[in-house]
PDB file of C-alpha atoms in Angstrom:
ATOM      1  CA  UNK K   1       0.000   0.000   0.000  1.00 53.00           C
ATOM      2  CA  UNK K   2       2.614   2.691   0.837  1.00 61.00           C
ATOM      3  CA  UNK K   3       4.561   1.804  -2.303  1.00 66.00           C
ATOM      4  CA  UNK K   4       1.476   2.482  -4.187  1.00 68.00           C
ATOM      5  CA  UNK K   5       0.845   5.374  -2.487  1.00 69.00           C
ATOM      6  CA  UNK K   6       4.663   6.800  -2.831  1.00 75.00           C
ATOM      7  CA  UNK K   7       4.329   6.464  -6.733  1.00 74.00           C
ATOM      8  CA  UNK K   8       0.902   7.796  -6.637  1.00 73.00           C
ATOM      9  CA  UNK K   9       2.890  11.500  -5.053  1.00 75.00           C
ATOM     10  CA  UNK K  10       5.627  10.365  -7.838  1.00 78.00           C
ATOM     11  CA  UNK K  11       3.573  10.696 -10.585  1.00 74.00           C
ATOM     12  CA  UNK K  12       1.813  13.640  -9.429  1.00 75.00           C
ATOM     13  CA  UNK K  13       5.043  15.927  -9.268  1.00 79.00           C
ATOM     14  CA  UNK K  14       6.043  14.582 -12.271  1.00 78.00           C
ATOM     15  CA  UNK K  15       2.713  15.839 -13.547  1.00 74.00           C
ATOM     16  CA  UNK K  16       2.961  19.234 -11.125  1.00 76.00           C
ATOM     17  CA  UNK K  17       6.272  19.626 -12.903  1.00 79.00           C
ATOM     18  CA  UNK K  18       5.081  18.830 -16.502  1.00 77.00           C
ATOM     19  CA  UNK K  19       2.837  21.699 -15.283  1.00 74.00           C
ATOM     20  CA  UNK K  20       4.801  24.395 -14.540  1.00 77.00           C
ATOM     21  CA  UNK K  21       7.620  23.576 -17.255  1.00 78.00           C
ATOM     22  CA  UNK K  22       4.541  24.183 -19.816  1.00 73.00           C
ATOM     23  CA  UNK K  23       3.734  27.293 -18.144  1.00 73.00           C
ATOM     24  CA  UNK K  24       7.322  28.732 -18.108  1.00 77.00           C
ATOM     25  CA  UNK K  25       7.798  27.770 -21.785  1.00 76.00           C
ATOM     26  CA  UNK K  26       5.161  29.056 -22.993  1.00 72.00           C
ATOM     27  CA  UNK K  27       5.533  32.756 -21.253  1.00 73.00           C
ATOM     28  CA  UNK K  28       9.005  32.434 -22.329  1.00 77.00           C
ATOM     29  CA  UNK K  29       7.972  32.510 -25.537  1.00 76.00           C
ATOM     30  CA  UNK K  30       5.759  35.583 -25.498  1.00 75.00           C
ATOM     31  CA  UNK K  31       2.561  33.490 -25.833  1.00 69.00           C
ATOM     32  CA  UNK K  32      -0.485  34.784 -24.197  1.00 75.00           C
ATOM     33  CA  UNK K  33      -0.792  33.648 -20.696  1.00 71.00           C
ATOM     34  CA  UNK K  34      -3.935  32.428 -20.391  1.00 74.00           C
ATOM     35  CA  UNK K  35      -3.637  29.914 -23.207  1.00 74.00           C
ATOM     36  CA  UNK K  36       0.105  28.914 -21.650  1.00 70.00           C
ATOM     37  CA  UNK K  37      -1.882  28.403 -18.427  1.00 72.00           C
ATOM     38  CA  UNK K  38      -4.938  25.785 -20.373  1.00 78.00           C
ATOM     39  CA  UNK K  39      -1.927  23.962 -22.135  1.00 74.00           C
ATOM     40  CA  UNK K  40      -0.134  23.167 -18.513  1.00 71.00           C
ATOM     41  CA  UNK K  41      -3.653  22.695 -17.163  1.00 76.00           C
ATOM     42  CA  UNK K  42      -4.197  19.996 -19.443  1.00 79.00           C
ATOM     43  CA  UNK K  43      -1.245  18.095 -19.734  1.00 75.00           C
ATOM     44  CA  UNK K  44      -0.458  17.922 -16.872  1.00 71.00           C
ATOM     45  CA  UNK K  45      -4.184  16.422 -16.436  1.00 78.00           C
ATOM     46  CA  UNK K  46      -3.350  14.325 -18.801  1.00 78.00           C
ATOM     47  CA  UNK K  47      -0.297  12.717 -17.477  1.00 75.00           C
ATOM     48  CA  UNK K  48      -1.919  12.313 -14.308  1.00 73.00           C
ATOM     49  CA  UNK K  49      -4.923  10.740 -16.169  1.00 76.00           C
ATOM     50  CA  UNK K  50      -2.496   8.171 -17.666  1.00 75.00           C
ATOM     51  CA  UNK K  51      -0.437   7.404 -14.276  1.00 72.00           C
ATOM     52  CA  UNK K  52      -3.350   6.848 -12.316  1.00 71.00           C
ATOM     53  CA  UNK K  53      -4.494   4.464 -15.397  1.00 70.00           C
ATOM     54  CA  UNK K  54      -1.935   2.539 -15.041  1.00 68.00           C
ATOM     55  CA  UNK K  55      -2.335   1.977 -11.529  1.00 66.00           C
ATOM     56  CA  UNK K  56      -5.513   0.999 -11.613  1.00 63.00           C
ATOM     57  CA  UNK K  57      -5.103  -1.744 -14.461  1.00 64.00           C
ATOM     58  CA  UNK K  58      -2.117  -3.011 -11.895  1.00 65.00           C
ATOM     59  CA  UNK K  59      -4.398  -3.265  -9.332  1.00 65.00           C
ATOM     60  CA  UNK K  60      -6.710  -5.637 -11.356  1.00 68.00           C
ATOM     61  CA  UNK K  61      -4.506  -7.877 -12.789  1.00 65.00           C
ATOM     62  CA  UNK K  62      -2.998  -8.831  -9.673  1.00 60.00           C
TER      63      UNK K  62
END
């Protein structure tokens, strides 16, 4: 259970991280803030969408 829950708070920096890096390039680039803001919003959804996935079809095969 608590390595499950330790790669649970893995994947969720990774996806905090994904986050921000998104953010930072995209201001970096002179884009328009809000839509740098929706682009980390969503991928970092979206990695976190995939890693919890992935847990959960571990959990059922075992």
């Amino acid at each position: 259970m608590e390595a499950t829950m330790e790669k649970t708070i893995k994947n969720l920096l990774i996806s905090l991280m994904v986050m921000v890096v998104l953010l930072l390039g995209n201001i970096f680039l002179n884009g328009p803030v809000e839509l740098s803001a929706f682009l980390s919003l969503i991928g970092g959804f979206l990695i976190a969408a995939i890693c919890y996935g992935r847990t959960l079809v571990d959990r059922t095969k075992k």
